[in-house]
C-alpha positions as YAML, in Angstrom:
chain: A
units: angstrom
residues:
- id: 1
  name: MET
  ca: [125.94, 134.59, 156.18]
- id: 2
  name: GLY
  ca: [123.62, 133.62, 153.12]
- id: 3
  name: HIS
  ca: [124.96, 134.18, 149.41]
- id: 4
  name: LYS
  ca: [122.67, 136.28, 147.46]
- id: 5
  name: LEU
  ca: [122.00, 134.54, 143.83]
- id: 6
  name: ASP
  ca: [123.33, 136.42, 140.90]
- id: 7
  name: ALA
  ca: [120.37, 138.61, 139.78]
- id: 8
  name: ARG
  ca: [122.38, 140.11, 136.57]
- id: 9
  name: PRO
  ca: [120.17, 140.12, 133.44]
- id: 10
  name: VAL
  ca: [120.66, 136.90, 131.05]
- id: 11
  name: PRO
  ca: [123.27, 137.52, 128.49]
- id: 12
  name: ALA
  ca: [121.68, 138.36, 125.09]
- id: 13
  name: ALA
  ca: [123.20, 135.20, 123.45]
- id: 14
  name: ALA
  ca: [121.35, 133.03, 125.77]
- id: 15
  name: ALA
  ca: [118.01, 134.89, 125.13]
- id: 16
  name: ARG
  ca: [118.41, 134.71, 121.31]
- id: 17
  name: ARG
  ca: [118.99, 131.01, 121.88]
- id: 18
  name: ARG
  ca: [115.76, 130.45, 123.51]
- id: 19
  name: ARG
  ca: [114.04, 132.43, 121.21]
- id: 20
  name: THR
  ca: [115.50, 130.39, 118.43]
- id: 21
  name: ARG
  ca: [114.41, 127.13, 120.16]
- id: 22
  name: PHE
  ca: [110.79, 128.38, 120.54]
- id: 23
  name: ALA
  ca: [110.37, 129.68, 117.02]
- id: 24
  name: GLY
  ca: [111.72, 126.46, 115.66]
- id: 25
  name: LEU
  ca: [109.39, 124.30, 117.78]
- id: 26
  name: THR
  ca: [106.40, 126.46, 116.83]
- id: 27
  name: GLY
  ca: [107.39, 126.25, 113.03]
- id: 28
  name: VAL
  ca: [107.56, 122.47, 113.64]
- id: 29
  name: LEU
  ca: [104.13, 122.17, 114.87]
- id: 30
  name: LEU
  ca: [102.83, 124.73, 112.32]
- id: 31
  name: VAL
  ca: [104.02, 122.79, 109.32]
- id: 32
  name: GLY
  ca: [102.84, 119.55, 110.85]
- id: 33
  name: ALA
  ca: [99.39, 120.96, 111.02]
- id: 34
  name: LEU
  ca: [99.64, 122.30, 107.39]
- id: 35
  name: LEU
  ca: [101.00, 119.12, 106.08]
- id: 36
  name: LEU
  ca: [98.18, 117.69, 107.81]
- id: 37
  name: SER
  ca: [95.37, 120.04, 106.03]
- id: 38
  name: GLY
  ca: [96.95, 118.89, 102.54]
- id: 39
  name: CYS
  ca: [96.65, 115.56, 103.12]
- id: 40
  name: GLY
  ca: [95.29, 113.00, 100.31]
- id: 41
  name: GLN
  ca: [94.17, 109.20, 100.79]
- id: 42
  name: ASP
  ca: [96.97, 107.54, 99.68]
- id: 43
  name: THR
  ca: [99.02, 106.13, 102.57]
- id: 44
  name: GLU
  ca: [97.90, 105.17, 106.07]
- id: 45
  name: LEU
  ca: [99.69, 108.26, 107.47]
- id: 46
  name: GLU
  ca: [97.63, 110.36, 105.38]
- id: 47
  name: ARG
  ca: [94.40, 108.64, 106.50]
- id: 48
  name: LEU
  ca: [95.47, 109.04, 109.93]
- id: 49
  name: ALA
  ca: [95.27, 104.92, 110.56]
- id: 50
  name: MET
  ca: [91.88, 104.81, 108.61]
- id: 51
  name: PRO
  ca: [91.44, 102.26, 106.60]
- id: 52
  name: SER
  ca: [91.35, 102.88, 102.75]
- id: 53
  name: PRO
  ca: [87.61, 103.34, 102.18]
- id: 54
  name: VAL
  ca: [86.04, 100.72, 99.23]
- id: 55
  name: THR
  ca: [82.55, 102.45, 99.66]
- id: 56
  name: GLU
  ca: [81.35, 105.99, 98.39]
- id: 57
  name: GLU
  ca: [79.68, 106.38, 102.06]
- id: 58
  name: GLY
  ca: [83.32, 105.54, 103.29]
- id: 59
  name: GLU
  ca: [84.76, 108.30, 101.70]
- id: 60
  name: SER
  ca: [82.39, 110.81, 103.56]
- id: 61
  name: ASN
  ca: [83.27, 109.25, 106.97]
- id: 62
  name: LEU
  ca: [86.99, 109.57, 106.22]
- id: 63
  name: ALA
  ca: [86.77, 113.21, 105.34]
- id: 64
  name: LEU
  ca: [85.15, 113.61, 108.75]
- id: 65
  name: TRP
  ca: [87.39, 112.00, 110.53]
- id: 66
  name: GLN
  ca: [90.33, 113.66, 108.74]
- id: 67
  name: GLY
  ca: [88.69, 117.05, 109.39]
- id: 68
  name: ALA
  ca: [88.32, 116.47, 113.24]
- id: 69
  name: TRP
  ca: [92.12, 115.51, 113.63]
- id: 70
  name: ILE
  ca: [92.97, 118.59, 111.50]
- id: 71
  name: ALA
  ca: [90.96, 120.99, 113.66]
- id: 72
  name: ALA
  ca: [92.21, 119.26, 116.70]
- id: 73
  name: LEU
  ca: [95.55, 119.66, 115.97]
- id: 74
  name: SER
  ca: [95.34, 123.00, 114.84]
- id: 75
  name: VAL
  ca: [93.47, 124.18, 118.33]
- id: 76
  name: GLY
  ca: [96.44, 121.94, 119.66]
- id: 77
  name: VAL
  ca: [99.17, 124.30, 118.05]
- id: 78
  name: VAL
  ca: [97.51, 127.56, 119.06]
- id: 79
  name: VAL
  ca: [97.21, 126.58, 122.60]
- id: 80
  name: TRP
  ca: [100.74, 125.23, 122.68]
- id: 81
  name: GLY
  ca: [102.08, 127.98, 120.89]
- id: 82
  name: LEU
  ca: [100.25, 130.46, 123.53]
- id: 83
  name: ILE
  ca: [101.59, 128.43, 126.39]
- id: 84
  name: PHE
  ca: [104.99, 128.46, 125.47]
- id: 85
  name: TYR
  ca: [104.64, 132.30, 124.34]
- id: 86
  name: ALA
  ca: [103.74, 132.90, 127.64]
- id: 87
  name: ILE
  ca: [106.10, 131.02, 129.71]
- id: 88
  name: TRP
  ca: [108.98, 133.08, 127.61]
- id: 89
  name: ARG
  ca: [107.53, 136.45, 127.58]
- id: 90
  name: TYR
  ca: [106.42, 136.83, 131.29]
- id: 91
  name: ARG
  ca: [108.97, 134.62, 132.49]
- id: 92
  name: ARG
  ca: [111.23, 136.05, 135.92]
- id: 93
  name: ARG
  ca: [114.12, 137.72, 134.89]
- id: 94
  name: SER
  ca: [115.34, 138.41, 138.21]
- id: 95
  name: ASP
  ca: [115.23, 137.43, 141.86]
- id: 96
  name: ASP
  ca: [113.62, 140.49, 142.81]
- id: 97
  name: GLU
  ca: [111.15, 140.66, 140.01]
- id: 98
  name: VAL
  ca: [107.25, 139.87, 140.64]
- id: 99
  name: PRO
  ca: [105.30, 139.04, 137.31]
- id: 100
  name: VAL
  ca: [102.52, 141.51, 136.63]
- id: 101
  name: GLN
  ca: [99.46, 140.08, 138.54]
- id: 102
  name: THR
  ca: [96.44, 140.04, 136.15]
- id: 103
  name: ARG
  ca: [93.18, 139.49, 137.52]
- id: 104
  name: TYR
  ca: [91.09, 138.77, 134.50]
- id: 105
  name: ASN
  ca: [91.11, 140.21, 131.08]
- id: 106
  name: LEU
  ca: [87.71, 140.39, 129.64]
- id: 107
  name: PRO
  ca: [88.32, 140.08, 125.71]
- id: 108
  name: LEU
  ca: [90.13, 137.07, 126.34]
- id: 109
  name: GLU
  ca: [87.43, 135.48, 128.79]
- id: 110
  name: ILE
  ca: [84.67, 136.55, 126.03]
- id: 111
  name: PHE
  ca: [87.04, 134.70, 122.97]
- id: 112
  name: TYR
  ca: [87.49, 131.25, 124.95]
- id: 113
  name: THR
  ca: [83.81, 131.38, 126.02]
- id: 114
  name: ILE
  ca: [82.35, 132.07, 122.48]
- id: 115
  name: PHE
  ca: [84.88, 130.20, 120.11]
- id: 116
  name: PRO
  ca: [84.29, 126.62, 121.82]
- id: 117
  name: ILE
  ca: [80.89, 126.89, 121.06]
- id: 118
  name: ILE
  ca: [81.52, 127.82, 117.50]
- id: 119
  name: MET
  ca: [83.64, 124.81, 117.37]
- id: 120
  name: VAL
  ca: [81.20, 122.37, 118.55]
- id: 121
  name: VAL
  ca: [78.44, 123.62, 116.21]
- id: 122
  name: VAL
  ca: [80.77, 123.21, 113.36]
- id: 123
  name: PHE
  ca: [81.60, 119.74, 114.74]
- id: 124
  name: PHE
  ca: [78.24, 119.07, 115.02]
- id: 125
  name: SER
  ca: [77.03, 120.21, 111.65]
- id: 126
  name: HIS
  ca: [79.56, 118.11, 109.71]
- id: 127
  name: THR
  ca: [78.86, 115.17, 111.92]
- id: 128
  name: VAL
  ca: [75.11, 115.28, 111.17]
- id: 129
  name: ARG
  ca: [75.70, 115.89, 107.63]
- id: 130
  name: VAL
  ca: [77.98, 112.59, 107.25]
- id: 131
  name: GLN
  ca: [75.36, 110.72, 109.47]
- id: 132
  name: ASN
  ca: [72.61, 111.46, 106.86]
- id: 133
  name: ILE
  ca: [74.83, 110.25, 104.12]
- id: 134
  name: LEU
  ca: [75.83, 107.04, 106.33]
- id: 135
  name: LEU
  ca: [72.04, 106.27, 107.28]
- id: 136
  name: ASP
  ca: [70.75, 107.07, 103.75]
- id: 137
  name: ASP
  ca: [67.30, 105.77, 103.28]
- id: 138
  name: SER
  ca: [67.08, 106.15, 99.55]
- id: 139
  name: PRO
  ca: [65.81, 102.95, 97.67]
- id: 140
  name: PRO
  ca: [68.63, 100.41, 97.08]
- id: 141
  name: ASP
  ca: [69.11, 98.30, 94.28]
- id: 142
  name: ASN
  ca: [69.80, 95.20, 96.33]
- id: 143
  name: THR
  ca: [68.75, 94.18, 99.72]
- id: 144
  name: VAL
  ca: [70.68, 91.44, 101.92]
- id: 145
  name: VAL
  ca: [69.25, 90.37, 105.20]
- id: 146
  name: VAL
  ca: [72.20, 89.87, 107.48]
- id: 147
  name: VAL
  ca: [71.63, 87.42, 110.43]
- id: 148
  name: GLY
  ca: [74.32, 87.17, 113.17]
- id: 149
  name: GLN
  ca: [73.70, 84.23, 115.31]
- id: 150
  name: GLN
  ca: [76.33, 82.30, 117.81]
- id: 151
  name: TRP
  ca: [78.63, 81.91, 116.53]
- id: 152
  name: SER
  ca: [78.37, 82.65, 112.55]
- id: 153
  name: TRP
  ca: [76.67, 84.89, 110.11]
- id: 154
  name: THR
  ca: [73.64, 83.95, 107.43]
- id: 155
  name: PHE
  ca: [73.37, 86.13, 104.41]
- id: 156
  name: ASN
  ca: [69.88, 86.38, 102.66]
- id: 157
  name: TYR
  ca: [69.13, 87.75, 99.24]
- id: 158
  name: PRO
  ca: [65.45, 88.12, 99.29]
- id: 159
  name: GLY
  ca: [63.71, 87.90, 95.94]
- id: 160
  name: GLU
  ca: [66.83, 86.69, 93.85]
- id: 161
  name: GLY
  ca: [65.75, 82.96, 93.37]
- id: 162
  name: PRO
  ca: [64.36, 81.40, 90.12]
- id: 163
  name: ASP
  ca: [60.73, 81.95, 91.61]
- id: 164
  name: GLY
  ca: [61.40, 84.88, 93.40]
- id: 165
  name: ASP
  ca: [62.57, 83.12, 96.74]
- id: 166
  name: ASN
  ca: [64.98, 83.75, 98.82]
- id: 167
  name: VAL
  ca: [68.58, 82.82, 98.38]
- id: 168
  name: TYR
  ca: [71.02, 82.56, 101.36]
- id: 169
  name: SER
  ca: [74.75, 81.17, 102.25]
- id: 170
  name: PHE
  ca: [75.84, 80.66, 105.84]
- id: 171
  name: GLY
  ca: [78.89, 79.71, 107.91]
- id: 172
  name: THR
  ca: [79.61, 77.67, 110.99]
- id: 173
  name: GLY
  ca: [82.06, 77.72, 113.57]
- id: 174
  name: GLY
  ca: [84.53, 76.43, 111.15]
- id: 175
  name: ASP
  ca: [83.41, 77.57, 107.94]
- id: 176
  name: ILE
  ca: [83.65, 81.28, 107.20]
- id: 177
  name: PRO
  ca: [80.82, 82.57, 105.17]
- id: 178
  name: THR
  ca: [81.39, 84.85, 102.49]
- id: 179
  name: LEU
  ca: [79.04, 88.11, 101.25]
- id: 180
  name: VAL
  ca: [78.96, 88.47, 97.64]
- id: 181
  name: LEU
  ca: [77.98, 92.43, 96.64]
- id: 182
  name: PRO
  ca: [77.92, 93.82, 93.07]
- id: 183
  name: VAL
  ca: [80.38, 96.84, 92.57]
- id: 184
  name: GLY
  ca: [78.81, 100.28, 91.66]
- id: 185
  name: GLU
  ca: [75.19, 99.19, 93.38]
- id: 186
  name: THR
  ca: [73.75, 100.35, 96.62]
- id: 187
  name: THR
  ca: [73.07, 97.31, 98.85]
- id: 188
  name: ARG
  ca: [70.96, 97.66, 101.90]
- id: 189
  name: PHE
  ca: [71.58, 95.36, 104.96]
- id: 190
  name: GLU
  ca: [68.71, 94.56, 107.27]
- id: 191
  name: LEU
  ca: [70.63, 93.57, 110.54]
- id: 192
  name: ARG
  ca: [68.79, 90.56, 112.27]
- id: 193
  name: SER
  ca: [69.81, 88.46, 115.30]
- id: 194
  name: PRO
  ca: [68.05, 85.55, 116.99]
- id: 195
  name: ASP
  ca: [70.16, 85.38, 120.10]
- id: 196
  name: VAL
  ca: [72.26, 88.22, 121.70]
- id: 197
  name: ILE
  ca: [73.54, 91.53, 120.36]
- id: 198
  name: HIS
  ca: [76.29, 91.38, 117.51]
- id: 199
  name: ASP
  ca: [78.15, 93.92, 115.66]
- id: 200
  name: PHE
  ca: [78.19, 93.79, 111.78]
- id: 201
  name: GLY
  ca: [81.16, 95.87, 110.38]
- id: 202
  name: VAL
  ca: [83.92, 95.66, 107.54]
- id: 203
  name: PRO
  ca: [86.65, 97.74, 108.03]
- id: 204
  name: GLY
  ca: [87.01, 98.77, 104.49]
- id: 205
  name: PHE
  ca: [83.20, 100.23, 104.73]
- id: 206
  name: LEU
  ca: [84.40, 102.47, 107.57]
- id: 207
  name: MET
  ca: [80.88, 101.58, 108.76]
- id: 208
  name: LYS
  ca: [79.52, 99.27, 111.44]
- id: 209
  name: MET
  ca: [76.20, 98.73, 113.16]
- id: 210
  name: ASP
  ca: [74.87, 96.74, 116.27]
- id: 211
  name: VAL
  ca: [72.55, 93.79, 115.39]
- id: 212
  name: ILE
  ca: [70.04, 93.75, 118.15]
- id: 213
  name: PRO
  ca: [67.49, 91.19, 118.89]
- id: 214
  name: GLY
  ca: [64.06, 92.35, 118.27]
- id: 215
  name: GLN
  ca: [65.31, 95.71, 116.41]
- id: 216
  name: GLN
  ca: [65.32, 96.13, 112.65]
- id: 217
  name: ASN
  ca: [68.70, 97.93, 112.17]
- id: 218
  name: HIS
  ca: [69.99, 98.72, 108.65]
- id: 219
  name: PHE
  ca: [72.29, 100.64, 106.50]
- id: 220
  name: GLN
  ca: [73.29, 100.65, 103.07]
- id: 221
  name: VAL
  ca: [76.71, 100.90, 100.97]
- id: 222
  name: THR
  ca: [77.90, 101.40, 97.28]
- id: 223
  name: PRO
  ca: [81.20, 99.44, 96.69]
- id: 224
  name: LYS
  ca: [83.29, 101.33, 94.23]
- id: 225
  name: VAL
  ca: [86.17, 98.95, 94.15]
- id: 226
  name: THR
  ca: [86.19, 94.85, 93.24]
- id: 227
  name: GLY
  ca: [88.09, 92.80, 95.76]
- id: 228
  name: THR
  ca: [88.05, 90.80, 98.79]
- id: 229
  name: TYR
  ca: [87.58, 92.16, 102.50]
- id: 230
  name: ALA
  ca: [87.41, 90.84, 105.80]
- id: 231
  name: GLY
  ca: [84.52, 91.41, 107.84]
- id: 232
  name: LYS
  ca: [83.74, 90.58, 111.50]
- id: 233
  name: CYS
  ca: [81.88, 91.01, 114.85]
- id: 234
  name: TYR
  ca: [82.71, 93.97, 116.74]
- id: 235
  name: GLU
  ca: [80.35, 93.39, 119.77]
- id: 236
  name: LEU
  ca: [81.82, 90.85, 122.36]
- id: 237
  name: CYS
  ca: [78.82, 88.27, 121.89]
- id: 238
  name: GLY
  ca: [79.94, 85.14, 124.03]
- id: 239
  name: VAL
  ca: [82.74, 82.88, 124.42]
- id: 240
  name: TYR
  ca: [83.31, 82.21, 120.79]
- id: 241
  name: HIS
  ca: [83.10, 85.68, 119.65]
- id: 242
  name: SER
  ca: [86.55, 85.43, 118.03]
- id: 243
  name: ARG
  ca: [85.12, 82.88, 115.35]
- id: 244
  name: MET
  ca: [82.41, 85.32, 114.04]
- id: 245
  name: LEU
  ca: [84.33, 86.40, 110.95]
- id: 246
  name: PHE
  ca: [83.15, 86.55, 107.45]
- id: 247
  name: ASN
  ca: [84.70, 87.51, 103.99]
- id: 248
  name: VAL
  ca: [83.15, 90.11, 101.60]
- id: 249
  name: GLU
  ca: [83.42, 89.72, 97.85]
- id: 250
  name: VAL
  ca: [82.94, 92.90, 95.64]
- id: 251
  name: VAL
  ca: [82.52, 91.67, 92.22]
- id: 252
  name: SER
  ca: [81.01, 92.66, 88.98]
- id: 253
  name: PRO
  ca: [77.08, 92.69, 88.45]
- id: 254
  name: GLU
  ca: [77.60, 89.90, 85.88]
- id: 255
  name: ASP
  ca: [79.50, 87.72, 88.69]
- id: 256
  name: TYR
  ca: [76.99, 88.68, 91.09]
- id: 257
  name: ASP
  ca: [73.89, 87.04, 89.41]
- id: 258
  name: ALA
  ca: [76.11, 84.18, 88.35]
- id: 259
  name: TYR
  ca: [76.95, 83.73, 92.08]
- id: 260
  name: LEU
  ca: [73.00, 84.01, 93.20]
- id: 261
  name: SER
  ca: [72.14, 81.54, 90.25]
- id: 262
  name: ASN
  ca: [74.58, 79.16, 91.26]
- id: 263
  name: GLN
  ca: [73.67, 79.08, 94.68]
- id: 264
  name: ALA
  ca: [69.86, 78.70, 93.99]
- id: 265
  name: GLY
  ca: [70.95, 75.67, 91.44]
- id: 266
  name: ARG
  ca: [72.71, 74.18, 94.69]
- id: 267
  name: GLY
  ca: [69.34, 74.19, 96.82]
- id: 268
  name: TYR
  ca: [70.41, 77.31, 99.21]
- id: 269
  name: THR
  ca: [66.93, 78.64, 98.57]
- id: 270
  name: SER
  ca: [64.09, 79.25, 101.01]
- id: 271
  name: PRO
  ca: [60.59, 80.83, 100.91]
- id: 272
  name: GLU
  ca: [61.36, 83.75, 103.36]
- id: 273
  name: PRO
  ca: [64.86, 84.91, 104.71]
- id: 274
  name: ILE
  ca: [66.44, 82.53, 107.22]
- id: 275
  name: GLU
  ca: [66.53, 84.65, 110.41]
- id: 276
  name: GLY
  ca: [68.00, 82.03, 113.05]
- id: 277
  name: GLY
  ca: [65.69, 80.51, 115.74]
- id: 278
  name: LYS
  ca: [64.64, 77.15, 114.77]
- id: 279
  name: TYR
  ca: [66.72, 76.90, 111.66]
- id: 280
  name: THR
  ca: [69.86, 77.37, 114.01]
- id: 281
  name: ASP
  ca: [70.34, 73.45, 115.06]
- id: 282
  name: THR
  ca: [74.17, 72.83, 115.29]
- id: 283
  name: GLN
  ca: [76.47, 74.68, 117.87]
- id: 284
  name: VAL
  ca: [80.03, 75.35, 117.57]
- id: 285
  name: GLY
  ca: [82.29, 72.23, 119.01]
- id: 286
  name: GLU
  ca: [79.96, 69.45, 117.28]
- id: 287
  name: ASP
  ca: [80.94, 67.74, 114.16]
- id: 288
  name: GLY
  ca: [80.86, 71.06, 112.41]
- id: 289
  name: ALA
  ca: [77.45, 70.13, 110.28]
- id: 290
  name: PRO
  ca: [75.88, 72.64, 108.17]
- id: 291
  name: VAL
  ca: [73.35, 74.88, 110.42]
- id: 292
  name: PHE
  ca: [70.62, 74.72, 108.36]
- id: 293
  name: THR
  ca: [70.08, 71.02, 107.40]
- id: 294
  name: GLU
  ca: [66.34, 71.47, 108.40]
- id: 295
  name: GLU
  ca: [65.78, 74.11, 105.50]
- id: 296
  name: ARG
  ca: [67.81, 72.35, 102.94]
- id: 297
  name: GLU
  ca: [66.04, 69.07, 103.11]
...
């Protein structure tokens, strides 16, 4: 003969413990969401693992990133709270009990149809606003023609030579080049490639963009903090992709002008920006000679 399971009501103490655990978990989630909503930009945790922005444009990108995470976590807290509430509120209290079978709830269905649409519209509007900031085309203070070629970078400063010619710097597989920018001034990057797709980016800029052969991409930044920062190619561009590194030095406008004068005095000038092609005559794995010996002669 089978044994009938005990269908007695759950003791009041046990029910209170369950309610206490549920309330505690919900409180922790809500407090976490509130703490994130008050985040600043001082620590990596507050930046939600994003680098500290060193440009004015990067601040807008960071704000979009933080806002998206706060919104996502807030929605998550509400959804998790409703799930746990439903589990607790409509649990089976005895073996003979059958939960209420609700076929539909029209107000609830309207809510979870309309509310996601509102969320998407809000996210989209903020994304477009930040995109317009990052891709602003207002006249810059300076222009740098950035050339990514296998397997290094060339930085051209058109019109900065003593006679209005181009000043440039370059790197090789064994020599990491340096890009110099003035602090507090807007610099426009004209991105060029003579071979394959590369991707120009600096983590501190919170911005990167593909460098595509035949496609003249561009963006501009306004550095707000002096210092040295690391940049790299973000696109797998071949066997020596890992060597496509460069440094960025953000200096005062006076030091920026002095750097360009020094480069011009050393003979690193050309009539037009050097954009690869016939100028790239040394490949990685040879003797590490400069890649622009033809132009420097």
